[in-house]
XYZ file of C-alpha atoms in Angstrom:
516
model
C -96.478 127.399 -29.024
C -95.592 123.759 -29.528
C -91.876 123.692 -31.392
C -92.100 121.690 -34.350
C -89.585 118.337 -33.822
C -89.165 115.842 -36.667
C -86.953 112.960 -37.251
C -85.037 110.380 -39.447
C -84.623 106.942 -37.874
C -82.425 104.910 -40.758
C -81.056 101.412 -39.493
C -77.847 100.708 -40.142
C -78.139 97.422 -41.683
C -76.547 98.230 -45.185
C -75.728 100.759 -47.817
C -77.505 104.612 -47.414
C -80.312 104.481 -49.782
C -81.499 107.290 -51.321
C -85.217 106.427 -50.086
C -83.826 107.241 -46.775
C -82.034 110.636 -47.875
C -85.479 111.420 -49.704
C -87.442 110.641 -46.604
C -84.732 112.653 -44.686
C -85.420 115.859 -47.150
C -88.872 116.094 -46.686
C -88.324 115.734 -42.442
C -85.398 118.724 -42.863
C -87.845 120.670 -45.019
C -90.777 120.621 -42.817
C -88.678 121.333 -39.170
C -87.058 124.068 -40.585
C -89.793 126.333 -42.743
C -91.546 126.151 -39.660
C -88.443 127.183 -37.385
C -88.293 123.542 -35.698
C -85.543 120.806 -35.054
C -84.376 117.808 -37.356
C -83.468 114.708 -35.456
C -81.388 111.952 -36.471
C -81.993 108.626 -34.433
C -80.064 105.132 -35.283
C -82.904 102.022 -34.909
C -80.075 99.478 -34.593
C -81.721 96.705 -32.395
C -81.275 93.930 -35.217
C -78.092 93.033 -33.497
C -77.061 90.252 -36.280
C -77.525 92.889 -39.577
C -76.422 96.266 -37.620
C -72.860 97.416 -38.328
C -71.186 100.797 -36.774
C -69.737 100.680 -40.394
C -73.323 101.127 -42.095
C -73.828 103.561 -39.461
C -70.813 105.518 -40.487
C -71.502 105.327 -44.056
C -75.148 106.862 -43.616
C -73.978 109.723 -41.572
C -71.733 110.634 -43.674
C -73.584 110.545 -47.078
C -76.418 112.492 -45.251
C -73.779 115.304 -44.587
C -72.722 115.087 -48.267
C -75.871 115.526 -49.264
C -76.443 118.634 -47.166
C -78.232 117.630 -44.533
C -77.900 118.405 -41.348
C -79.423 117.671 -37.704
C -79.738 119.052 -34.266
C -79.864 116.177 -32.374
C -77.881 113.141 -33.424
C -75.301 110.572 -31.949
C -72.747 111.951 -33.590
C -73.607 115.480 -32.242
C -75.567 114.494 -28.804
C -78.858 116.579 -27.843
C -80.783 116.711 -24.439
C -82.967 113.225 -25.514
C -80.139 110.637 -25.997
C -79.121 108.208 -26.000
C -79.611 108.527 -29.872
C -79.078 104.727 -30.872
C -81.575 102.443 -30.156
C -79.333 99.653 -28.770
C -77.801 102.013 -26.069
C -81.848 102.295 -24.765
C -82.598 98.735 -24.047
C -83.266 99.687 -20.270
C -86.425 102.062 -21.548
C -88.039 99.975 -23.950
C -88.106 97.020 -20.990
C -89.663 99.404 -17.973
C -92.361 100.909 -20.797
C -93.244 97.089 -21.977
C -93.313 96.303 -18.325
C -95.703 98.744 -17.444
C -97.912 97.744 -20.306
C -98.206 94.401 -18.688
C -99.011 95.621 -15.477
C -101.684 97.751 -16.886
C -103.350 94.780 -19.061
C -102.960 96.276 -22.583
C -99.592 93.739 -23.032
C -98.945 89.864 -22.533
C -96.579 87.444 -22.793
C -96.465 85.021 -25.190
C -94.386 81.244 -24.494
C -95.398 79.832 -27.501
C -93.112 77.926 -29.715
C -91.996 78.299 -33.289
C -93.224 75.546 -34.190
C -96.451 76.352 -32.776
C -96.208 79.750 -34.553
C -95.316 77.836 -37.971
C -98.421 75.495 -37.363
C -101.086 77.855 -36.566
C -99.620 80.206 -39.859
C -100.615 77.541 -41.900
C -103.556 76.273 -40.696
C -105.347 80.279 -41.055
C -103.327 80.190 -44.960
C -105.375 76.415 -45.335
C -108.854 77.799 -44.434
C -108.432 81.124 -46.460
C -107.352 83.210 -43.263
C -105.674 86.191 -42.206
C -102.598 85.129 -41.119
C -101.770 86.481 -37.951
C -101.216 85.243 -33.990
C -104.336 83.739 -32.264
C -104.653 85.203 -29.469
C -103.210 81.576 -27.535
C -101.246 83.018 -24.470
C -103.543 86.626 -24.212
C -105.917 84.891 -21.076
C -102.995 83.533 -18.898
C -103.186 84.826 -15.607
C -100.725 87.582 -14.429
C -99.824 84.864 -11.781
C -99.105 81.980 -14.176
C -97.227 84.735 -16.490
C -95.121 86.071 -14.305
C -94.149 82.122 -12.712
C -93.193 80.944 -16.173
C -91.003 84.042 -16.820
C -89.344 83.870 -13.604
C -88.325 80.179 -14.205
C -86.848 81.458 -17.442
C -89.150 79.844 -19.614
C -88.270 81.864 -23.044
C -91.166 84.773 -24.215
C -92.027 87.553 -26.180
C -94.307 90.189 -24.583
C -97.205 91.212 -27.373
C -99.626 94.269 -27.592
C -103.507 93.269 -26.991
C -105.160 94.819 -29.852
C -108.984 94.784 -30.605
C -110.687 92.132 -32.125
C -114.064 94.751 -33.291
C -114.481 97.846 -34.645
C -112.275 100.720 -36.700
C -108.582 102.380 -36.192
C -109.116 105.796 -37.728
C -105.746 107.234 -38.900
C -105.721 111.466 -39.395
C -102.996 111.414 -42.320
C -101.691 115.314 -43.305
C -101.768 114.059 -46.367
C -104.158 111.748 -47.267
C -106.893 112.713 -44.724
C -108.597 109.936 -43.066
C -107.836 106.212 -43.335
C -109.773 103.768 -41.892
C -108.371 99.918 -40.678
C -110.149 97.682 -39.490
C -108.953 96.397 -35.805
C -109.134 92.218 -37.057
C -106.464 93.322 -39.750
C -104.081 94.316 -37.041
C -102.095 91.608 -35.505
C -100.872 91.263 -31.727
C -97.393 92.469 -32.639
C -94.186 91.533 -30.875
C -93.345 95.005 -28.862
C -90.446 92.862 -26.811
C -88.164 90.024 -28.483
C -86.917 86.932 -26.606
C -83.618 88.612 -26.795
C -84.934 91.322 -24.169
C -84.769 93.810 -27.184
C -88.206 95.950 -28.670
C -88.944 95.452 -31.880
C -89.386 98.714 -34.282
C -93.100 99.200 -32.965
C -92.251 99.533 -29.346
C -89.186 101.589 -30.124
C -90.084 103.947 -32.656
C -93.326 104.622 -29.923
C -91.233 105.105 -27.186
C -88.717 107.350 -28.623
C -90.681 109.806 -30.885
C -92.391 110.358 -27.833
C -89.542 110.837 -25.207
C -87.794 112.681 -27.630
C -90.515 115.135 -28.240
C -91.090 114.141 -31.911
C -94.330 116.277 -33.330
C -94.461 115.375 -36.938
C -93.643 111.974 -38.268
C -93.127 111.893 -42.101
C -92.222 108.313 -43.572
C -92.773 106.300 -46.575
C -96.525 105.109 -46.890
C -95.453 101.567 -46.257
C -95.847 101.987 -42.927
C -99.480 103.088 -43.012
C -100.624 99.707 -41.861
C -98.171 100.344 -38.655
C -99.983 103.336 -38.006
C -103.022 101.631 -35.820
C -100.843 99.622 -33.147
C -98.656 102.838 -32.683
C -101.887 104.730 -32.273
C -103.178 102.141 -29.559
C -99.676 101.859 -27.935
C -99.761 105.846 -27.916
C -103.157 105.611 -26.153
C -102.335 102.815 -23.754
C -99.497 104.706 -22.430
C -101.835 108.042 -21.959
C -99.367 109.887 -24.632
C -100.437 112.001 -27.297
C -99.414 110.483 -30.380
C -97.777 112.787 -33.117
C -99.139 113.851 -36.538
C -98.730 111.696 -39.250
C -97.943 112.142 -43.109
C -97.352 109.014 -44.880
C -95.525 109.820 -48.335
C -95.294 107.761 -51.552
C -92.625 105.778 -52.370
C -90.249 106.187 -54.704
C -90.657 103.881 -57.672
C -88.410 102.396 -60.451
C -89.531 102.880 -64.131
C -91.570 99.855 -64.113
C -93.512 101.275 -61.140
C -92.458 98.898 -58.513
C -91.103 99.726 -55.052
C -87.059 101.110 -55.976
C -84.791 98.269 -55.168
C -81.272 97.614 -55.364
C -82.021 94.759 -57.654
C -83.592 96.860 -60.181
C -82.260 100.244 -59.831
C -78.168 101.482 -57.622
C -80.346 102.881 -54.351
C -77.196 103.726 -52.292
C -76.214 107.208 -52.167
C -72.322 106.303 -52.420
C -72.877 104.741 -55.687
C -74.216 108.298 -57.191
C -71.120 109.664 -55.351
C -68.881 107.481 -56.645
C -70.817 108.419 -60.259
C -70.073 111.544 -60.113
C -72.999 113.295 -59.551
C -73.466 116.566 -57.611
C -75.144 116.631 -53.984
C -76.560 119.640 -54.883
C -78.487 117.764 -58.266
C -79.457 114.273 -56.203
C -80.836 116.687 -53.095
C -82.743 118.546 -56.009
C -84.005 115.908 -57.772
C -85.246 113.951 -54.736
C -87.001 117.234 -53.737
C -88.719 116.394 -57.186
C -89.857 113.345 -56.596
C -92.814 114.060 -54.709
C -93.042 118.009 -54.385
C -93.031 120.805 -56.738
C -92.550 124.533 -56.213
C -94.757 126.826 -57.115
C -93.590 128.104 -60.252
C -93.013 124.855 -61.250
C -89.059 125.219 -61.708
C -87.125 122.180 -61.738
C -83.645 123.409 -60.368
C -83.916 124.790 -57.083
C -81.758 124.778 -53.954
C -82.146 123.168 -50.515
C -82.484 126.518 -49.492
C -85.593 127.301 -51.992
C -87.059 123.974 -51.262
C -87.413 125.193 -47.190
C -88.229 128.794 -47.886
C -91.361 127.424 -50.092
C -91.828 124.470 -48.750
C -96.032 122.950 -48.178
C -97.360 119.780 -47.805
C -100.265 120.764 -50.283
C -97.770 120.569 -53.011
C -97.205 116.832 -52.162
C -98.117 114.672 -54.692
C -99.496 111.157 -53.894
C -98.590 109.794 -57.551
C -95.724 106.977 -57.221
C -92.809 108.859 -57.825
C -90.223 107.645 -60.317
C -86.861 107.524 -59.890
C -85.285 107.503 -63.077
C -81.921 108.139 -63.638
C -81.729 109.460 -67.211
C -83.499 112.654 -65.412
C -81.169 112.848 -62.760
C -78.345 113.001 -65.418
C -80.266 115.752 -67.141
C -80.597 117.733 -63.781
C -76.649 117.516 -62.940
C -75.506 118.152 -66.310
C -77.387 121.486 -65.656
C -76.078 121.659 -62.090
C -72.326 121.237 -63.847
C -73.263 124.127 -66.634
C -75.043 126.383 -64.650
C -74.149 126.133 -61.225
C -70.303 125.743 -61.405
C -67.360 128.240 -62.721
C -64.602 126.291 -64.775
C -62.735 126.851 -61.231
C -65.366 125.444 -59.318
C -65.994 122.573 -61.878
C -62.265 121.862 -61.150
C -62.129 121.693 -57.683
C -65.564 119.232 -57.524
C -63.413 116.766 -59.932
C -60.492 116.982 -57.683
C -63.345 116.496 -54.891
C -64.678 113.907 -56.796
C -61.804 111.504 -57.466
C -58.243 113.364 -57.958
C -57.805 113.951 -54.285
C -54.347 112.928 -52.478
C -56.950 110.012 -50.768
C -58.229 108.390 -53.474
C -54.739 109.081 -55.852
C -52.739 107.355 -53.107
C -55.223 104.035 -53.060
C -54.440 103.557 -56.640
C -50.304 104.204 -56.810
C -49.317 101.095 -54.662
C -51.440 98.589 -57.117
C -49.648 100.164 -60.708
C -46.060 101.668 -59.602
C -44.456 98.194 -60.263
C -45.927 98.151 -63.241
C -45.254 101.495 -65.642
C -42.637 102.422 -67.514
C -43.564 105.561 -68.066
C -45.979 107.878 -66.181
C -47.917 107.868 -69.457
C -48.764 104.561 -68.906
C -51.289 105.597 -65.935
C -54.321 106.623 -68.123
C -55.172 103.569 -69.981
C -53.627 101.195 -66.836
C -56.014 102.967 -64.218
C -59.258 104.891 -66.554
C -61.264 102.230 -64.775
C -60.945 103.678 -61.590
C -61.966 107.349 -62.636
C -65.464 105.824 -64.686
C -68.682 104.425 -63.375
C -69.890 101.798 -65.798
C -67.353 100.213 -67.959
C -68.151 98.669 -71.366
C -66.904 95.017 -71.196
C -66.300 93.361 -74.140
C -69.260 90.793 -74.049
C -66.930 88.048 -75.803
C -64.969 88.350 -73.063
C -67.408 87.147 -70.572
C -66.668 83.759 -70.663
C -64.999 80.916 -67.948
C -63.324 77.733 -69.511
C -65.140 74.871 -68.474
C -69.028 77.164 -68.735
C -71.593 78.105 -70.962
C -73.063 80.625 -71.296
C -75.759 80.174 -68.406
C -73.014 78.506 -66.478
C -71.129 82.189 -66.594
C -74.597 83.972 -65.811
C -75.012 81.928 -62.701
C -71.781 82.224 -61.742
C -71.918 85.930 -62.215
C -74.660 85.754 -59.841
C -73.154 84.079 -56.854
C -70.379 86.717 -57.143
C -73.191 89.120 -56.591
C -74.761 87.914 -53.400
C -71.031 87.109 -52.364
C -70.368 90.768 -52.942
C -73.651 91.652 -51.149
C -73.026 89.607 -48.046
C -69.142 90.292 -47.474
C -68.658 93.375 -44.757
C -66.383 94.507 -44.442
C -65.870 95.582 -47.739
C -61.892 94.915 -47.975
C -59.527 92.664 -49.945
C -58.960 90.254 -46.538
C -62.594 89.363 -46.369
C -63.193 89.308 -50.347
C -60.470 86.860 -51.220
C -61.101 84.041 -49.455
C -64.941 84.458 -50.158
C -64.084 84.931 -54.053
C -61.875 82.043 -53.560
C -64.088 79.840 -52.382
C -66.790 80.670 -55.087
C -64.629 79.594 -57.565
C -64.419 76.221 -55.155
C -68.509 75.262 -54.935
C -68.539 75.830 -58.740
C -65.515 73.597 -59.378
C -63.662 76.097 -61.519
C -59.858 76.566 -61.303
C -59.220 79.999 -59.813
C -57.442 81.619 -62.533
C -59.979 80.730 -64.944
C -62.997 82.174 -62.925
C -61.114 84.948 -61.797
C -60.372 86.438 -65.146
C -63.659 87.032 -66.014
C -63.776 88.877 -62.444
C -60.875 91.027 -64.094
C -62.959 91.617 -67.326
C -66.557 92.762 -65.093
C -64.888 94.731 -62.565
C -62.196 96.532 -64.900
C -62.927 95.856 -68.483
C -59.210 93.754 -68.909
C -58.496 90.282 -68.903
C -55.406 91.451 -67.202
C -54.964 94.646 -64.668
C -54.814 95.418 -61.020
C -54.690 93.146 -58.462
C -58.339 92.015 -58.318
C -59.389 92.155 -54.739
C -57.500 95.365 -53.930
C -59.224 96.838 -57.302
C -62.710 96.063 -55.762
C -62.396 97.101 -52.357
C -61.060 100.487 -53.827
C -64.029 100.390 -56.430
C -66.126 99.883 -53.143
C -69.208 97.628 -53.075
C -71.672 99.831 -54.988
C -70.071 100.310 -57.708
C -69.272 96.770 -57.874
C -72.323 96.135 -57.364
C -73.561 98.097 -60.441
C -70.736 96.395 -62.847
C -71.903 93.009 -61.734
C -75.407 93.951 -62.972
C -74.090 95.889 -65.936
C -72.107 92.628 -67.378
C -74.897 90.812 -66.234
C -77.205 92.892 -68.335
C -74.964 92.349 -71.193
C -75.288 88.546 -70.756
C -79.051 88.454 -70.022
C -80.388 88.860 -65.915
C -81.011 86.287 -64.060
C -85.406 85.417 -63.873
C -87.150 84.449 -60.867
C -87.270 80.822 -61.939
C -83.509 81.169 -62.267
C -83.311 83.212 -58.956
C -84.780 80.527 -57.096
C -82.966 77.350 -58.494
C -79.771 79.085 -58.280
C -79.828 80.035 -54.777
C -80.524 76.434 -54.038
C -77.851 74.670 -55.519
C -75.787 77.472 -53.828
C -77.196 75.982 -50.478
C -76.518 72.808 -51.695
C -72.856 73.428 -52.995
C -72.170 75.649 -49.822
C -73.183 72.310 -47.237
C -71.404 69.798 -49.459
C -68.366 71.999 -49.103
C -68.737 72.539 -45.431
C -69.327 68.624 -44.771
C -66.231 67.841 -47.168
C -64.007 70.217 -44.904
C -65.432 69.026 -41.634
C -64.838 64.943 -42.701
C -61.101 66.506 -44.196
C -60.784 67.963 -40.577
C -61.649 65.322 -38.926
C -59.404 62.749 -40.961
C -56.556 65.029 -39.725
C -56.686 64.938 -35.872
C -58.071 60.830 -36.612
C -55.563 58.857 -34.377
C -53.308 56.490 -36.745
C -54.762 52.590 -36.971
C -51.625 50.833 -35.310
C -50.085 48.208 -37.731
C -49.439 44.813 -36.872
């Protein structure tokens, strides 16, 4: 009897989101009410947006969650190595042999001939997709222009007629036509596979039987069905669930909704409540009770009882579940030691001592000097969101390039987020005290308090994150229109800057005109 094998594949390219940790539960669920293994796999081949720190945080806010795996590269297993980058070796001797055996090509052409051909098929109404250009070179002429290093991709051939049908657990069949499907990259320039080749490769090396994912991936599903067939593999079942939504029924997204899983830990919710109520999402048990364990959800756990309706992810019900979590769940002694857990550990409590000793008189003082750190969402005063020298748009968009600052800076610390801060204040010509302070005001409520980038990289970037958006709110969110225009006069402000300090540079090492 086949053992049943499933797996989570996150890449670590940012915060945990909780559509991976929901995607996760359902994988955990299945492998273990039938008596099978959970695998945890890192698909880290984007070598410029992979970080062993996003790694990091993922594993661990799976394992707060209460999740567990079998096989993992934290914990090793009999099919590693478990990170995609360590497996480079594979995915080049399985795209090599699809070349050999005809179903796989390489492709020479350029960008610009990429760009060019995109636009002409968008012009005439078209599919967008690759044309086929480089599929009828010779093996003789492909290998010669390899071998003289002329820079490739290798593609999958994929059919031009007829129907990919996809078995779904859930959904039954689904039909695609084969001209919808482009001839996707399998091998990058770099010499690294792209997810397609990859995810193939090792769901089937690591004896993966089930794969459960979100149902974005559905129009995946025919070229890993062909490259399952052109390798002479059987190719896994697959169960393609629905996404989770925000309240407005769009795909959840950080800008919209927190989706890290450290922000709801740093909220102070329960793992026991956010496991729960992402077991909600999409499933149900039979009699219908919301609060249930991880241990409930295994012991009853059926497909059937997947619903296909968008899920929503709405935090005013996840409140509701962990206040009953807190009541119900908890003694006053166990209530206790979670808040200690939580954020009155020796850890976190010796963060915050270095930034106010110097500044109490009395140990009094602390509560009102440091309540900011023990809260989620502060209440700034609104009339206190202003820069001298700004209106009121002025602060919005200025509020804004904090944001993506704070999105883009890793790590995370007060040595990368000063000068970045810094130089925001720069390329929008503000003094730095007087955009700082309303910094102070978002990120602690006070005009005046804690050093400011020590306070955030304690805060962390999520919940920064969600005070940004939270004064934001307060001050009216940014639209698309404004979304767009502001990112380019960021560009623009961010080159002038960089040509000033280049021409400043260059003035410096200038030798001296002689006089006469």
């Amino acid at each position: 009897m086949t053992v049943v094998r499933t797996r989570i594949a996150p890449s670590p390219t940012g915060d945990p989101h909780v559509g991976t940790a929901y995607v996760a539960l359902f994988n955990y669920c299945f492998a273990r009410q039938h008596g099978g293994q959970f695998l945890l796999r890192i698909e880290d081949t984007d070598q410029v947006r992979s970080t062993r720190e996003s790694e990091a945080a993922i594993l661990r806010s799976l394992k707060w969650l209460g999740l567990t795996w079998d096989e993992g590269p934290d914990v090793g297993g009999p099919h590693g190595p478990y990170r995609q980058s360590e497996r480079s070796a594979i995915y080049r001797a399985h795209a090599d042999a699809l070349i050999e055996k005809g179903h796989a090509f390489r492709c020479f052409c350029t960008p610009q001939r990429l760009d060019e051909v995109r636009k002409a098929q968008l012009a005439a109404q078209q599919t967008p997709g690759y044309d086929g250009h480089c599929a009828h070179l010779s093996a003789t002429e492909s290998a010669a222009r390899a071998a003289a290093g002329e820079t490739h991709v290798v593609r999958m051939k994929v059919p031009r007629e007829g129907v990919c049908q996809i078995q779904d657990l859930l959904r039954g069949p689904i039909e695609i036509e084969w001209a919808q499907v482009d001839m996707q990259v399998l091998l990058k320039s770099d010499g690294l596979p792209t997810y397609h080749l990859a995810n193939v490769v090792d769901d089937h090396l690591m004896g993966i039987t089930h794969v459960l994912r979100g149902e974005e991936w559905i129009s995946s599903a025919p070229k890993h069905l062909l490259l399952y067939g052109y390798f002479g593999w059987q190719a896994p079942q697959l169960c393609h669930l629905p996404l989770l939504r925000n309240p407005d029924k769009s795909k959840l997204s950080k800008r919209k909704n927190p989706t890290s899983i450290v922000y709801y830990e740093r909220m102070g919710f329960l793992p026991e409540a956010l496991l729960n109520y992402l077991g909600m999402m999409a499933w149900s048990m039979p009699d219908e009770r919301e609060k249930f364990t991880l241990e409930e959800m295994v012991a009853h756990f059926d497909l059937s009882r997947v619903s296909l309706g968008g899920p929503v992810f709405d935090q005013a019900k996840l409140s509701w579940l962990n206040g009953r979590w807190i009541r119900e769940s908890l003694t006053p002694q166990q209530f206790g030691e979670r808040v200690a857990q939580w954020a009155l550990n020796a850890d976190y409590l010796g963060r915050i001592t270095p930034l106010v000793q110097g500044r109490v008189e009395r140990l009094s003082d602390l509560g009102a000097m440091t309540s900011f750190f023990f809260q989620g969402l502060i209440e700034p005063n609104p009339a206190e969101l202003t820069v001298k020298g700004l209106d009121a748009d002025g602060v919005r968009r200025a509020l804004q390039w904090v944001s993506w600052r704070v999105e883009d800076t890793t790590p995370f610390t007060r040595d990368t987020l000063e000068p970045a801060l810094r130089e925001t204040a720069e390329l929008l010509g503000l003094k730095t005290k007087d955009f700082l302070r309303v910094l102070f005001v978002t990120f602690t409520g006070k005009p005046v308090s804690t050093p400011l980038f020590e306070t955030m990289e304690l805060l962390g970037r999520d919940l920064c994150r969600a005070r940004l958006r939270h004064a934001q709110t307060l001050l009216g969110l940014m639209t698309s229109k404004e979304d767009k225009k502001w990112k380019a006069e960021l560009e623009a402000a961010e080159k002038a800057l960089a040509e000033k300090k280049l021409a400043a540079a260059a003035a410096a090492v200038a030798p001296e005109t002689p006089t006469l």
